[in-house]
Amino acid sequence: MGVALVALLVVFFIAAGLIGWAVGIYNNLVAVRNNVDKAWSNIDVILKQRHDELPKLIETCKGYMKHEQSLLENVTRARASYMSAPDVASKTAAENALNSSLRSVFAVAENYPDLKANQNFLDLQNRISAIEESIADRREFFNEATTIYNTKIQSFPDMFFAGMLQLQARPLLEIPKEQTEDVKISFS
Amino acid sequence: MSNKDPLPYAFFGLAAGIGIFFWGFGVRRRYKTIESTPTSRVRSVAVGLVEIHGRAEIENMPLRSPFSQLDCVYYSYNVEERRKSGKRHTWVTIAKFQSSQPYRVRDETGSILILPKDAECTFRVDNNYRMSFFSDANEESFKAGLERIGIPHSNLFGERPLRCSETYILPGDELFVLGTATPRSFSESSERNEDNLFIAKGSKGALFIMADRSEKELLSSLWWQMCAMIFLGPVLAVSCFWYILHRFHYL
C-alpha cells in the first residue's frame, strides 16, 4: 500500500506538471498573439496619420506627373486595400505594398523640378518624413513582437498548440533601409 | 518523539516540496512573460505591459543612500539581527526599506518616468555591513547609517550583532524595467508620447520588475530557478513522503 501511495504522489506530480506545462504554453501563445495585436494598434494610429496625407500628396502630384498616372493609382489602390484589409496580416501586407508605391512616387518626383519646387509638395514631404520617424520605432517594436510570435508558433512543442489554435505566421513590416531614406529625402 | 525526531521535518519537507513545485510554475510564467515581451523604445512606449532598457536618471532631487551616503535614484536595505532561538541562532530582519521616489529611465530616443513602488527588484547587493570585533571604516559607516534610520547599534550588553545589505541605483546605471505603462493625468498632453506616460505596477498580479542586469542574464537566472523548483520540489516531497510512510510502517 505504501508503494502505491508513493506512486500516486509521483503520478500527481507528473499530471500536475503536464497540465501546468500545457496551460503555460497556451497562455504564452495567447500573450504573444496579443502582443502582436497591441504592437499593431500602436503603429496603426501613426500609419493612419500618414495615410491621411496621401490624397493631398496625390492631388498635388497629379498636375505635374501626368505621365506617371499608374504610379499614383498604385498608391491610391494600396491605400484603399489597406483601409479594407480585415486583419493585421493583410493590413501589414497592404502597408508593405503602399510603402513600395510611395517610394516609387518620391523617386520619380526627382525628375520633375516644378513639383520639387512646389510648396505644398514640400510641406507634405516634410510631414510624411516626420511621421516616418515615429513609424520607424513602432515598426521595430511590431517586428520584434511578430518575430517572437512567429518563432513561438513554429517551435517545438508550441507548434502543436498553435496548430490547435489555428495560429498562422504573420508578415513583418519590411522596409529596406534605402526605402526609408527615400521617404526622408528633403527637396529644400 | 524526541527533539531530534525528523518526522516533523518530513511533514514540513512534504508540504514545502509541493509548494516549491507550484511556485516553480509561477517562476515559469514570469520567465515566459519576460521572454515574450518585445523591448520598446521609450519614444514609442504604448499603454500596457512594456519592457525597456536604459540608464537611470534623477527626476527631481537625488536620494541619499543611508549607509554608503551616495546620491542615487533608488536604494533599499535590509537590516538583520542575530538572535537566539532555542539552541540555535538565526538572523531576523528588523528593518527593511525600499525607496519609492520616482526616477527616469533614458534610452537613445527619450526618457520615461518610473514609479518604483511595489517593484520586484533584482539588483546585485552593492554593500554588505556587519558589526565586527574590530571596528573599521566600514563599521563606522554602518553605525552612522543605523543612526540615520533610527536603529540603535548598541544596548545594555554592548554592540548588537547586526548585519545589513544595501542596494542602490546611481544615475547612469543601466536598467531593465518591465512594468505597466499608464497615461499621466495632465490637463494638456505633451507632444512627446513618453511625457504622457509613466511606468508602474499595473493591476493585481501584473509583473513589475526592475533589474540591474540584461534581459538575457535575468532569463538565465529565472530558468535555473524554474528548473530547480519544478524538479527538486517533487524530489523533496516524494522523499519526505517515503520517510513518513516508512515511519508509520506502511513501507
Coordinates of C-alpha atoms in Angstrom, one line a residue, chain A residues 1-3 5-6 9-10 12-13 16-17 20-21 24-25 28 32 35 38 42 137-138 140-141 144-145 148 152, chain B residues 18 21-22 25 28 32 35-41 43-44 46-49 193 234 237-238 241-242 245 250-251:
Chain A
M1 CA 0.0 0.0 0.0
G2 CA 2.9 2.4 0.9
V3 CA 4.5 1.9 -2.5
L5 CA 0.8 5.8 -2.2
V6 CA 4.3 7.0 -3.3
L9 CA 2.2 11.1 -5.4
V10 CA 4.6 10.7 -8.3
F12 CA 0.2 13.5 -9.2
F13 CA 3.4 15.5 -9.8
A16 CA 0.2 18.5 -12.5
G17 CA 3.5 19.1 -14.3
G20 CA 0.9 23.2 -15.8
W21 CA 3.2 23.0 -18.8
G24 CA 1.7 27.7 -19.7
I25 CA 2.2 27.1 -23.4
N28 CA 2.0 32.2 -23.6
V32 CA 2.4 36.7 -27.8
N35 CA 1.4 41.4 -28.1
K38 CA -1.1 45.6 -29.4
N42 CA 0.4 51.2 -31.6
D137 CA 10.4 53.0 -33.7
R138 CA 7.0 51.4 -33.7
E140 CA 10.8 47.9 -34.9
F141 CA 8.6 47.0 -31.9
E144 CA 10.1 42.2 -32.7
A145 CA 6.6 41.2 -31.4
I148 CA 8.7 36.4 -31.2
K152 CA 6.9 30.6 -30.9
Chain B
I18 CA 4.6 20.6 -3.1
F21 CA 6.8 22.7 -7.3
F22 CA 3.8 25.0 -7.8
F25 CA 5.3 27.3 -12.4
R28 CA 8.0 29.8 -15.3
K32 CA 7.8 33.4 -20.3
E35 CA 10.9 36.3 -22.9
S36 CA 7.8 37.1 -25.0
T37 CA 7.6 40.8 -24.3
P38 CA 9.3 42.8 -27.0
T39 CA 11.6 45.6 -26.0
S40 CA 10.1 49.1 -26.6
R41 CA 11.9 52.3 -27.4
R43 CA 9.7 57.2 -27.6
S44 CA 7.2 54.7 -28.8
A46 CA 2.4 52.1 -25.6
V47 CA -0.1 51.8 -22.8
G48 CA 0.1 48.3 -21.2
L49 CA 2.8 45.9 -20.3
N193 CA 4.5 60.3 -26.3
P234 CA 8.8 16.8 -6.2
A237 CA 8.2 15.9 -1.4
V238 CA 8.4 12.2 -2.6
F241 CA 6.5 11.2 1.9
W242 CA 8.6 8.0 1.6
L245 CA 5.2 6.1 5.2
Y250 CA 3.4 1.4 5.5
L251 CA 6.7 0.5 3.8

